[in-house]
Coordinates of C-alpha atoms in Angstrom, one line a residue:
Chain A
M1 CA 99.2 132.7 83.8
T2 CA 100.4 134.2 80.6
R3 CA 103.3 132.6 78.8
T4 CA 105.5 135.6 79.5
D5 CA 104.7 135.4 83.2
E6 CA 105.4 131.7 83.1
Q7 CA 108.8 132.1 81.5
R8 CA 109.8 134.8 83.9
L9 CA 108.8 132.7 86.8
I10 CA 110.6 129.7 85.4
R11 CA 113.8 131.7 85.2
L12 CA 113.4 132.9 88.7
A13 CA 112.5 129.5 90.1
A14 CA 115.4 127.9 88.2
A15 CA 117.7 130.4 89.9
G16 CA 116.4 129.3 93.3
D17 CA 113.6 131.8 93.9
K18 CA 111.3 130.3 96.4
A19 CA 108.4 132.6 95.7
A20 CA 108.4 131.7 92.1
A21 CA 108.4 128.1 92.9
E22 CA 105.5 128.7 95.3
A23 CA 103.6 130.5 92.6
F24 CA 103.8 127.5 90.3
I25 CA 102.7 125.1 93.0
R26 CA 99.7 127.3 93.9
E27 CA 98.7 127.7 90.3
Y28 CA 98.9 124.1 89.3
Q29 CA 98.3 121.9 92.4
Q30 CA 94.5 121.8 92.1
P31 CA 94.3 120.9 88.3
L32 CA 97.2 118.4 88.7
F33 CA 95.5 116.8 91.7
A34 CA 92.1 116.6 89.8
Y35 CA 93.8 115.0 86.8
L36 CA 95.7 112.4 88.9
L37 CA 92.7 111.7 91.0
R38 CA 90.5 111.0 88.0
M39 CA 93.3 108.9 86.5
C40 CA 93.9 106.7 89.6
G41 CA 90.8 107.1 91.7
R42 CA 92.8 107.3 95.0
P43 CA 93.2 110.7 96.7
D44 CA 96.1 109.6 98.8
V45 CA 98.0 108.3 95.8
A46 CA 97.1 111.4 93.7
E47 CA 98.4 113.7 96.5
D48 CA 101.7 111.8 96.7
M49 CA 102.1 112.0 93.0
V50 CA 101.3 115.7 92.9
Q51 CA 104.1 116.4 95.5
E52 CA 106.6 114.2 93.7
A53 CA 105.8 115.8 90.3
F54 CA 106.4 119.3 91.7
V55 CA 109.6 118.3 93.4
R56 CA 110.9 116.7 90.2
V57 CA 109.8 119.6 87.9
L58 CA 111.0 122.4 90.2
T59 CA 114.4 120.9 90.8
N60 CA 115.0 120.3 87.1
L61 CA 113.8 123.6 85.7
D62 CA 117.2 124.1 84.1
R63 CA 116.3 121.3 81.7
F64 CA 112.9 122.9 80.8
D65 CA 112.5 123.4 77.1
D66 CA 110.7 126.7 76.8
R67 CA 109.1 125.8 73.4
F68 CA 106.6 124.0 75.6
R69 CA 104.2 125.1 78.2
F70 CA 105.1 124.5 81.8
S71 CA 101.8 122.7 82.4
T72 CA 102.4 120.3 79.6
W73 CA 105.8 119.4 81.1
L74 CA 104.3 119.1 84.6
F75 CA 101.5 116.8 83.4
T76 CA 103.9 114.7 81.4
I77 CA 106.1 114.2 84.5
A78 CA 102.9 113.4 86.5
K79 CA 101.8 110.9 83.9
R80 CA 105.1 109.1 84.1
L81 CA 104.8 109.0 87.9
Y82 CA 101.3 107.6 87.4
V83 CA 102.5 104.9 85.0
N84 CA 105.3 104.0 87.4
A85 CA 103.0 103.8 90.4
C86 CA 100.6 101.8 88.3
Q87 CA 103.3 99.3 87.6
R88 CA 104.3 99.1 91.3
H89 CA 100.7 98.5 92.2
K90 CA 100.1 96.0 89.5
P91 CA 98.4 92.9 91.0
T92 CA 100.2 89.6 91.1
Y93 CA 97.3 87.7 89.7
D94 CA 95.1 88.8 86.9
S95 CA 92.1 87.9 88.9
D96 CA 93.0 90.5 91.6
V97 CA 91.9 93.4 89.5
V98 CA 89.6 93.6 86.6
G99 CA 91.5 95.1 83.7
G100 CA 94.7 95.6 85.7
C101 CA 96.4 98.9 85.4
E102 CA 94.4 99.6 82.3
G103 CA 91.4 99.7 84.5
G104 CA 92.9 102.0 87.1
G105 CA 95.5 99.8 88.6
F106 CA 95.2 100.9 92.2
G107 CA 93.3 98.0 93.5
A108 CA 89.6 98.7 92.9
P109 CA 88.1 99.5 89.6
E110 CA 84.8 98.2 90.6
A111 CA 82.0 96.9 88.4
S112 CA 79.4 98.9 90.4
A113 CA 79.2 101.8 92.7
V114 CA 78.1 99.4 95.4
G115 CA 81.2 97.4 95.1
A116 CA 83.2 100.6 94.9
E117 CA 81.8 101.8 98.2
I118 CA 82.7 98.5 99.8
H119 CA 86.3 99.0 98.9
G120 CA 86.3 102.6 99.8
H121 CA 88.5 103.6 96.8
V122 CA 85.9 104.8 94.4
K123 CA 83.4 107.1 95.7
D124 CA 81.1 107.8 92.8
A125 CA 79.7 106.1 89.8
L126 CA 81.4 108.4 87.4
Q127 CA 84.8 107.5 88.8
A128 CA 83.9 103.8 88.7
A129 CA 83.0 104.1 85.1
L130 CA 86.1 106.1 84.3
L131 CA 88.3 103.5 85.8
H132 CA 86.8 101.0 83.5
L133 CA 87.9 102.9 80.4
P134 CA 91.2 102.1 78.7
A135 CA 93.9 104.4 80.1
E136 CA 94.3 106.3 76.9
Q137 CA 90.6 107.1 76.5
R138 CA 90.5 108.0 80.2
E139 CA 93.4 110.4 80.0
I140 CA 92.1 112.0 76.8
L141 CA 88.6 112.5 78.3
I142 CA 90.1 114.0 81.5
L143 CA 92.5 116.3 79.6
F144 CA 89.8 117.5 77.2
H145 CA 86.7 117.7 79.5
Q146 CA 88.3 118.4 82.8
Q147 CA 91.5 120.3 82.0
D148 CA 90.0 122.0 78.8
W149 CA 93.1 121.2 76.8
P150 CA 92.8 121.6 73.1
I151 CA 93.0 118.5 70.9
A152 CA 96.3 119.7 69.5
L153 CA 97.9 120.0 72.9
I154 CA 96.6 116.6 73.9
A155 CA 98.0 115.1 70.7
Q156 CA 101.4 116.6 71.6
H157 CA 101.2 115.3 75.2
M158 CA 100.0 111.8 74.1
D159 CA 102.4 111.7 71.2
M160 CA 99.7 110.7 68.8
P161 CA 98.0 112.3 65.7
E162 CA 95.1 114.6 66.4
G163 CA 92.7 112.3 64.5
T164 CA 93.6 109.4 66.8
V165 CA 93.0 111.7 69.8
K166 CA 89.6 112.6 68.5
S167 CA 88.8 109.0 67.8
H168 CA 89.7 108.0 71.4
L169 CA 87.7 111.0 72.7
H170 CA 84.6 110.1 70.9
R171 CA 84.8 106.4 71.7
G172 CA 85.7 107.2 75.3
R173 CA 82.7 109.4 75.7
R174 CA 80.3 106.8 74.4
K175 CA 81.8 104.1 76.5
L176 CA 81.7 106.3 79.6
R177 CA 78.1 107.1 79.0
E178 CA 77.3 103.4 78.6
L179 CA 79.1 102.5 81.8
V180 CA 77.3 105.2 83.8
D181 CA 74.0 104.1 82.4
A182 CA 74.7 100.5 83.2
N183 CA 75.7 101.5 86.7
E184 CA 72.5 103.4 87.2
E185 CA 70.5 100.5 86.0
H186 CA 72.3 98.2 88.3
S187 CA 71.7 100.6 91.3
T188 CA 68.0 100.9 90.4
R189 CA 67.7 97.1 90.3
V190 CA 69.4 96.8 93.7
A191 CA 67.1 99.4 95.1
E192 CA 64.1 97.6 93.8
V193 CA 65.2 94.4 95.3
W194 CA 65.7 96.0 98.7
T195 CA 62.5 98.0 98.7
Chain B
M1 CA 71.4 108.4 73.1
T2 CA 72.6 105.2 74.6
V3 CA 71.1 102.1 75.9
G4 CA 69.5 103.0 79.2
P5 CA 66.4 104.2 80.9
G6 CA 64.5 106.9 79.1
N7 CA 66.2 106.3 75.8
N8 CA 63.5 106.2 73.1
H9 CA 65.9 105.4 70.4
P10 CA 67.1 101.9 69.7
P11 CA 70.8 101.3 69.9
R12 CA 72.6 101.1 66.6
P13 CA 74.5 97.9 65.9
D14 CA 77.8 99.7 65.7
G15 CA 77.4 101.1 69.2
E16 CA 77.1 104.7 68.0
L17 CA 74.9 107.0 70.0
S18 CA 71.4 106.4 68.8
A19 CA 70.5 109.9 68.0
P20 CA 67.5 110.5 65.7
A21 CA 68.2 110.5 62.0
R22 CA 67.8 114.3 62.0
I23 CA 70.8 114.7 64.3
P24 CA 73.9 113.0 62.9
Q25 CA 76.3 111.6 65.4
S26 CA 79.1 113.6 63.9
L27 CA 77.1 116.7 64.7
V28 CA 76.8 115.7 68.4
D29 CA 80.5 114.8 68.6
A30 CA 81.4 118.1 67.0
F31 CA 79.2 119.9 69.5
L32 CA 80.7 118.1 72.4
D33 CA 84.2 118.8 71.0
G34 CA 83.3 122.5 70.9
E35 CA 83.9 122.7 67.1
L36 CA 80.5 123.7 65.8
D37 CA 80.1 127.0 64.1
A38 CA 77.0 129.1 64.5
A39 CA 75.1 127.6 61.6
R40 CA 75.7 124.0 62.6
T41 CA 74.9 124.8 66.2
R42 CA 71.6 126.2 65.1
Q43 CA 71.0 123.0 63.1
L44 CA 71.7 120.9 66.1
F45 CA 69.4 122.8 68.4
E46 CA 66.6 122.7 65.9
G47 CA 67.0 118.9 65.7
L48 CA 67.0 118.7 69.5
R49 CA 63.8 120.8 69.8
A50 CA 62.1 118.3 67.4
D51 CA 63.4 115.4 69.5
P52 CA 63.2 116.1 73.2
A53 CA 64.4 112.7 74.2
A54 CA 67.6 113.2 72.2
G55 CA 67.9 116.6 73.9
E56 CA 67.7 114.9 77.3
E57 CA 70.3 112.4 76.3
L58 CA 72.7 115.0 75.2
A59 CA 72.1 117.0 78.4
K60 CA 72.8 114.0 80.5
T61 CA 76.0 113.3 78.6
R62 CA 77.1 116.9 79.2
R63 CA 76.3 116.5 82.9
I64 CA 78.5 113.4 83.1
L65 CA 81.3 115.1 81.3
N66 CA 81.0 118.2 83.5
G67 CA 81.2 115.8 86.5
L68 CA 84.8 115.2 85.6
K69 CA 85.6 118.6 86.9
H70 CA 84.1 118.0 90.2
T71 CA 86.9 116.7 92.4
P72 CA 87.7 117.4 96.0
V73 CA 90.0 120.3 96.8
P74 CA 93.4 118.8 97.7
R75 CA 95.2 119.5 100.9
D76 CA 97.6 122.4 100.3
T77 CA 100.9 120.8 99.8
T78 CA 102.9 123.9 99.0
H79 CA 104.9 124.0 102.1
T80 CA 105.6 120.3 102.0
V81 CA 106.8 120.5 98.4
L82 CA 108.9 123.6 99.2
A83 CA 110.5 121.9 102.2
R84 CA 111.4 118.9 100.1
I85 CA 112.9 121.1 97.5
H86 CA 114.7 123.1 100.2
R87 CA 116.3 119.9 101.5
R88 CA 117.8 119.5 98.1
R89 CA 119.4 122.9 98.5
H90 CA 117.5 124.1 95.5
F91 CA 116.9 127.5 97.0
L92 CA 120.6 128.3 97.5
P93 CA 121.8 130.9 95.0
L94 CA 122.7 129.2 91.8
P95 CA 126.5 129.8 92.0
L96 CA 126.5 128.4 95.5
R97 CA 124.4 125.4 94.5
R98 CA 126.9 124.7 91.7
L99 CA 129.7 125.0 94.1
V100 CA 128.1 122.5 96.5
T101 CA 127.5 120.2 93.6
A102 CA 131.0 120.6 92.3
G103 CA 132.4 120.1 95.9
R104 CA 130.4 116.9 96.3
A105 CA 131.5 115.7 92.9
G106 CA 135.1 116.5 93.8
V107 CA 135.0 114.7 97.1
A108 CA 133.4 111.7 95.4
A109 CA 136.1 111.8 92.7
V110 CA 138.9 112.0 95.2
L111 CA 137.5 109.1 97.2
L112 CA 137.0 107.0 94.0
A113 CA 140.5 107.8 92.8
G114 CA 141.9 106.8 96.2
V115 CA 140.1 103.5 96.2
L116 CA 141.0 102.8 92.6
G117 CA 144.6 103.9 93.2
A118 CA 144.9 101.7 96.3
A119 CA 143.4 98.8 94.3
V120 CA 145.9 99.2 91.6
V121 CA 148.9 99.5 94.0
Q122 CA 147.6 96.5 95.9
R123 CA 147.5 94.5 92.7
V124 CA 151.0 95.6 91.6
S125 CA 152.5 95.3 95.1
P126 CA 150.3 93.4 97.5
N127 CA 152.3 94.4 100.6
A128 CA 152.5 98.1 99.8
V129 CA 149.0 99.0 100.9
R130 CA 147.4 97.2 103.8
F131 CA 144.0 98.3 105.1
T132 CA 143.9 95.7 107.8
P133 CA 146.7 93.9 109.6
A134 CA 147.4 91.1 107.2
P135 CA 149.1 87.9 108.3
A136 CA 152.6 87.6 107.2
P137 CA 152.9 84.8 104.7
I138 CA 154.4 81.6 105.9
A139 CA 156.8 81.7 103.0
A140 CA 158.5 84.6 104.7
V141 CA 159.2 82.4 107.7
E142 CA 160.6 79.7 105.6
R143 CA 162.8 82.1 103.8
A144 CA 164.1 83.4 107.2
G145 CA 165.1 79.9 108.0
S146 CA 166.9 79.4 104.7
D147 CA 168.8 82.7 105.1
G148 CA 170.5 81.2 108.1
A149 CA 168.4 83.2 110.5
M150 CA 167.0 80.0 111.8
Q151 CA 168.8 79.3 115.0
V152 CA 169.5 75.7 115.7
R153 CA 170.3 74.7 119.2
Q154 CA 171.3 71.4 120.4
S155 CA 170.5 70.6 123.9
A156 CA 170.4 67.2 125.4
G157 CA 170.5 65.7 122.0
V158 CA 167.5 67.6 120.7
V159 CA 167.6 69.9 117.8
V160 CA 165.6 73.0 118.4
E161 CA 164.9 75.5 115.7
T162 CA 163.7 78.9 116.8
I163 CA 161.8 81.4 114.9
R164 CA 160.9 84.6 116.6
L165 CA 157.7 86.5 116.2
R166 CA 156.2 89.4 118.0
L167 CA 152.6 89.1 119.0
A168 CA 150.3 92.0 118.4
Q169 CA 149.5 92.3 122.0
P170 CA 150.9 90.8 125.1
V171 CA 149.0 87.8 126.3
A172 CA 149.7 88.2 129.9
D173 CA 146.2 89.1 130.8
C174 CA 144.6 86.7 128.4
V175 CA 143.2 83.5 129.5
A176 CA 144.6 80.8 127.3
I177 CA 143.0 77.5 126.9
A178 CA 144.9 74.5 127.9
A179 CA 144.6 71.1 126.5
D180 CA 143.8 67.9 128.2
A181 CA 144.6 64.4 127.4
S182 CA 141.7 64.2 124.9
C183 CA 143.4 66.4 122.4
R184 CA 145.0 64.1 120.0
E185 CA 144.7 66.0 116.8
P186 CA 146.2 69.3 115.7
R187 CA 143.4 71.6 116.6
V188 CA 142.4 74.4 118.8
C189 CA 141.3 73.1 122.1
R190 CA 138.9 74.8 124.4
V191 CA 138.9 72.4 127.2
E192 CA 139.6 74.4 130.3
R193 CA 140.6 77.9 130.9
E194 CA 143.9 78.4 132.5
P195 CA 146.5 81.1 132.4
L196 CA 148.8 80.4 129.5
S197 CA 151.8 80.5 131.7
R198 CA 150.7 77.5 133.6
V199 CA 150.4 75.5 130.5
A200 CA 153.5 76.7 128.8
C201 CA 155.7 76.6 131.8
G202 CA 154.8 73.2 133.0
S203 CA 156.3 72.5 136.3
D204 CA 159.2 75.0 136.0
P205 CA 158.6 77.6 138.7
L206 CA 161.2 79.8 137.2
Q207 CA 159.1 80.5 134.1
R208 CA 155.9 81.4 135.7
D209 CA 156.6 85.1 135.7
W210 CA 157.4 85.5 132.1
N211 CA 157.0 88.8 130.4
W212 CA 154.4 88.0 127.9
G213 CA 155.4 90.6 125.3
T214 CA 157.6 88.7 122.9
R215 CA 157.3 85.1 122.1
E216 CA 159.2 82.5 120.2
I217 CA 157.9 79.5 118.5
V218 CA 160.3 76.7 119.0
F219 CA 160.2 73.8 116.7
M220 CA 161.7 70.8 118.3
T221 CA 162.7 68.5 115.5
G222 CA 165.5 66.6 117.1
A223 CA 166.1 63.1 118.2
G224 CA 167.8 61.6 121.1
N225 CA 165.5 62.1 124.0
P226 CA 162.6 59.7 123.6
A227 CA 160.4 62.1 125.5
W228 CA 161.2 64.9 123.0
N229 CA 160.5 62.7 120.1
A230 CA 157.2 61.8 121.6
A231 CA 156.5 65.5 122.1
G232 CA 157.3 66.6 118.6
G233 CA 155.7 69.8 119.6
I234 CA 156.0 73.5 119.4
A235 CA 156.4 75.6 122.4
L236 CA 155.8 79.2 123.1
V237 CA 158.7 80.5 125.2
E238 CA 160.3 83.7 126.3
P239 CA 163.4 84.4 124.2
Q240 CA 165.8 84.6 127.1
R241 CA 164.4 81.4 128.4
A242 CA 165.0 79.5 125.2
G243 CA 168.2 78.0 126.5
M244 CA 166.3 76.6 129.4
L245 CA 163.6 75.2 127.2
P246 CA 164.3 71.5 127.5
L247 CA 164.2 71.6 131.2
G248 CA 161.4 74.1 131.5
F249 CA 159.3 72.6 128.9
L250 CA 159.4 69.1 130.2
P251 CA 157.0 68.8 133.0
G252 CA 158.8 66.1 134.9
G253 CA 159.3 64.1 131.8
D254 CA 155.7 63.2 131.6
P255 CA 155.3 62.0 128.0
V256 CA 151.5 62.5 128.1
S257 CA 151.9 66.1 129.0
M258 CA 154.7 66.5 126.7
G259 CA 152.5 65.2 123.9
R260 CA 150.9 68.6 123.8
G261 CA 153.3 70.9 122.2
L262 CA 151.9 74.3 122.7
V263 CA 151.7 77.5 120.9
G264 CA 149.5 80.3 122.1
S265 CA 147.8 83.2 120.7
P266 CA 145.7 85.5 122.8
D267 CA 142.6 83.4 122.3
S268 CA 143.7 80.1 121.1
L269 CA 145.9 77.2 121.8
L270 CA 147.0 74.7 119.3
V271 CA 147.6 71.3 120.5
L272 CA 149.7 68.8 118.6
P273 CA 149.3 65.1 119.1
A274 CA 152.1 63.2 120.7
G275 CA 154.6 62.1 118.1
A276 CA 153.3 64.4 115.4
E277 CA 155.6 65.4 112.6
V278 CA 156.6 68.9 113.4
G279 CA 157.2 69.7 109.8
A280 CA 153.7 68.6 108.8
A281 CA 152.0 70.6 111.5
R282 CA 154.1 73.7 111.3
E283 CA 152.5 75.4 108.4
E284 CA 149.1 74.9 109.7
L285 CA 150.2 76.0 113.1
L286 CA 151.9 79.1 111.8
E287 CA 148.9 80.0 109.7
R288 CA 146.6 79.8 112.6
L289 CA 148.9 81.8 114.7
L290 CA 149.4 84.4 112.1
R291 CA 145.7 84.7 111.5
G292 CA 145.5 85.5 115.2
A293 CA 147.7 87.8 117.0
A294 CA 151.0 87.9 115.2
S295 CA 151.7 91.2 113.6
E296 CA 155.3 91.2 112.8
W297 CA 157.9 88.6 112.0
H298 CA 161.6 89.2 112.3
D299 CA 164.4 86.8 112.2
S300 CA 166.5 85.8 115.1
G301 CA 169.2 88.2 114.1
D302 CA 167.2 90.7 116.3
R303 CA 168.0 88.8 119.3

C-alpha cells in the first residue's frame, strides 16, 4: 500500500467508511498477528491483541498524525497492548516464570522445546529461544527479520538511537543462535538417552 | 559460528561469533543487516568459500532468522473487528456521530448539573429537595407544642397532651404486634401478632371499628389517677375518640395492661414500661415512629 493510498484510506475510514477500515484490517492483520505471536508465543493472546489494536486504531483515526506511517502507529498500539497484557499476566512469584515478562510473560518461556511442548504454549524451538531473549532484543529481531522494517523505522518505533538498535540486533541474533543451538543439543541428548 | 555441533571454530571469549579470521564479525553482521555493498559482499563470499564450516554456520543463522517469518495464518478477524467498531457507531456519518456524541455529552451534563444543583439546594435548604420521604424532625413537634398547638385535656385528673400526625398509610389492614407482660423496656416488641385495634382499644368495644387513617399520639403526663401514673404511656387513638381516651384506653383499670402504653406504626409497636417517664421516652418514640410510617405532621389546629 503506497503512502498516498494509505492517507486516502485513512481519511475515508476516519469519516466512517467501512470498506476503508476493512482494507486496513485485511492489509495488516497477518503481519500484526505474526509480530504479536512471536512476541508473546500465544496464538490466542495474539489474536485478541490484534483485534483490540485494530479497534483502537480505527476508532481513533482522527488523532492519527500523518507524518507517520499507519503501520508504525498500529504496531505501537499493539506493543502497548502487549506490554499491558504482559503486566496483567505477570506471575505472582518470581519462580513461576523464568525471566518474567522479559522472557515472554505469558506463562511458559520454556528452557527446552520438550518442556515447551508439555505446556502447549510454545510449539517450536525457535519460539522457545525467542522468548528467552530480552524483550527489546526480541522485538528488534522480529521487526527487522520478520517485518523487514529498516533500522531507522525501528529506532523511531523503539524510541532509541539507531546505533543502539543495531547493537541490540547483533546481540540478539547471537543470543538467539546460541539458544537454538543449545536447544538442539539438549534435544539430541534426550534422543540419545531414549534410543 | 557459535558453540554447537558442527562448529569448527572455537568460541571467542567475548561471545562473538567465532568466524574465521578471514571473515570479520562486522562483515557477517553487515551482511545479515543487508548493508553490504557489492565489493564487500564479494569479499564475504570469497571468505566463505575458503571456509565451508563458516559458510554452513552463516546459512544456519539465516535459516533461523527466516524462521521468524513462518507463523500460522491467523483466523480472519475482519468481521469481528468491524462489528466491534460498528457497535461504537463508528460507521455513522461523521456529522451524525458528532451529534450522538454531543447528545450524550449533553444528557450527561444535564444529569450532572441536576445532581449538583440538588446537592447545593439540599445543603442550603435541607427541606427544599427531598428524594425520599424524610422523617419530620422531632424539633418540629416540640415547636408545635410551644406554639400552643399542643392541646391539653384534663380528664379524670389526668393531663393529656395531644399531637396529631398522619400516617403514610392506613394501618387497618396491617397486623400490629402486641406486647405481653415481658416487655418492660421501651422497645419494639414482636411477641404476638394481633390486629392493632385489639391492642389499642383494650376492652372498649366502641373503639374496635376505628377508621385507621389518621392517628394521634397522646402523651399522658398527668397525675391523679394512680393507674394513669403507672401507665405513663402513649396511646394511638382516633382523633374523634380522644375525649373518650381515658375510658377507652384503660382496659378495666388493669395496671399491668396499662403499663404498656402503645404507639403503632404499620409494622411496629413500641412498648413503654409501666411508670416510665413519658418525657424521656417521647423523643425516642417519635423518632421511631417517624422513621416508620409518619409522613406528615400537622398541629392540632387542623382538627
